[in-house]
């Protein structure tokens, strides 16, 4: 299991788990939606950065 797959698993799981937790705790309001979009966007950017660094190491 190299960093390439690990980064995608982390990114996707954050995009799925974070919205579910936020909506269950705070309910579906616009602020929650904004926060969820920020978290998922940051997670995707982070996973892409990990992926590019893993590709450079090869």
PDB file of C-alpha atoms in Angstrom:
ATOM      1  CA  UNK A   1       0.000   0.000   0.000  1.00  0.00           C
ATOM      2  CA  UNK A   2       1.808   3.109  -1.165  1.00  0.00           C
ATOM      3  CA  UNK A   3       1.087   6.781  -0.505  1.00  0.00           C
ATOM      4  CA  UNK A   4      -0.870   7.144  -3.753  1.00  0.00           C
ATOM      5  CA  UNK A   5      -3.777   4.948  -2.666  1.00  0.00           C
ATOM      6  CA  UNK A   6      -3.578   6.032   0.961  1.00  0.00           C
ATOM      7  CA  UNK A   7      -3.995   9.702   0.049  1.00  0.00           C
ATOM      8  CA  UNK A   8      -7.094   8.961  -2.039  1.00  0.00           C
ATOM      9  CA  UNK A   9      -8.611   6.812   0.719  1.00  0.00           C
ATOM     10  CA  UNK A  10      -8.029   9.582   3.273  1.00  0.00           C
ATOM     11  CA  UNK A  11      -9.417  12.264   0.952  1.00  0.00           C
ATOM     12  CA  UNK A  12     -12.539  10.337  -0.029  1.00  0.00           C
ATOM     13  CA  UNK A  13     -13.283   9.182   3.522  1.00  0.00           C
ATOM     14  CA  UNK A  14     -12.980  12.783   4.774  1.00  0.00           C
ATOM     15  CA  UNK A  15     -15.354  13.935   2.036  1.00  0.00           C
ATOM     16  CA  UNK A  16     -17.900  11.316   3.129  1.00  0.00           C
ATOM     17  CA  UNK A  17     -17.450  11.289   6.925  1.00  0.00           C
ATOM     18  CA  UNK A  18     -17.134  15.046   7.538  1.00  0.00           C
ATOM     19  CA  UNK A  19     -20.472  15.999   5.905  1.00  0.00           C
ATOM     20  CA  UNK A  20     -22.290  13.145   7.654  1.00  0.00           C
ATOM     21  CA  UNK A  21     -20.944  14.192  11.063  1.00  0.00           C
ATOM     22  CA  UNK A  22     -21.607  17.894  10.468  1.00  0.00           C
ATOM     23  CA  UNK A  23     -25.180  17.337   9.276  1.00  0.00           C
ATOM     24  CA  UNK A  24     -25.978  14.968  12.132  1.00  0.00           C
ATOM     25  CA  UNK A  25     -24.622  17.418  14.729  1.00  0.00           C
ATOM     26  CA  UNK A  26     -25.685  20.822  13.377  1.00  0.00           C
ATOM     27  CA  UNK A  27     -28.424  20.018  10.864  1.00  0.00           C
ATOM     28  CA  UNK A  28     -28.625  21.170   7.241  1.00  0.00           C
ATOM     29  CA  UNK A  29     -28.076  24.918   7.404  1.00  0.00           C
ATOM     30  CA  UNK A  30     -26.022  27.065   4.949  1.00  0.00           C
ATOM     31  CA  UNK A  31     -23.113  27.515   7.357  1.00  0.00           C
ATOM     32  CA  UNK A  32     -22.772  23.753   7.736  1.00  0.00           C
ATOM     33  CA  UNK A  33     -22.829  23.367   3.956  1.00  0.00           C
ATOM     34  CA  UNK A  34     -20.079  25.987   3.574  1.00  0.00           C
ATOM     35  CA  UNK A  35     -17.964  24.282   6.235  1.00  0.00           C
ATOM     36  CA  UNK A  36     -18.446  20.875   4.588  1.00  0.00           C
ATOM     37  CA  UNK A  37     -17.441  22.252   1.179  1.00  0.00           C
ATOM     38  CA  UNK A  38     -14.331  23.806   2.725  1.00  0.00           C
ATOM     39  CA  UNK A  39     -13.334  20.558   4.451  1.00  0.00           C
ATOM     40  CA  UNK A  40     -13.901  18.402   1.387  1.00  0.00           C
ATOM     41  CA  UNK A  41     -12.062  20.869  -0.844  1.00  0.00           C
ATOM     42  CA  UNK A  42      -9.116  20.995   1.542  1.00  0.00           C
ATOM     43  CA  UNK A  43      -9.080  17.200   1.752  1.00  0.00           C
ATOM     44  CA  UNK A  44      -9.008  16.864  -2.032  1.00  0.00           C
ATOM     45  CA  UNK A  45      -6.207  19.451  -2.373  1.00  0.00           C
ATOM     46  CA  UNK A  46      -4.231  17.666   0.348  1.00  0.00           C
ATOM     47  CA  UNK A  47      -4.690  14.270  -1.326  1.00  0.00           C
ATOM     48  CA  UNK A  48      -3.605  15.709  -4.686  1.00  0.00           C
ATOM     49  CA  UNK A  49      -0.488  17.195  -3.052  1.00  0.00           C
ATOM     50  CA  UNK A  50       0.313  13.833  -1.456  1.00  0.00           C
ATOM     51  CA  UNK A  51      -0.223  12.135  -4.797  1.00  0.00           C
ATOM     52  CA  UNK A  52       2.103  14.476  -6.680  1.00  0.00           C
ATOM     53  CA  UNK A  53       4.797  14.111  -4.013  1.00  0.00           C
ATOM     54  CA  UNK A  54       4.441  10.320  -4.176  1.00  0.00           C
ATOM     55  CA  UNK A  55       4.765  10.442  -7.971  1.00  0.00           C
ATOM     56  CA  UNK A  56       7.908  12.591  -7.731  1.00  0.00           C
ATOM     57  CA  UNK A  57       9.549  10.014  -5.449  1.00  0.00           C
ATOM     58  CA  UNK A  58       9.170   7.258  -8.062  1.00  0.00           C
TER      59      UNK A  58
END
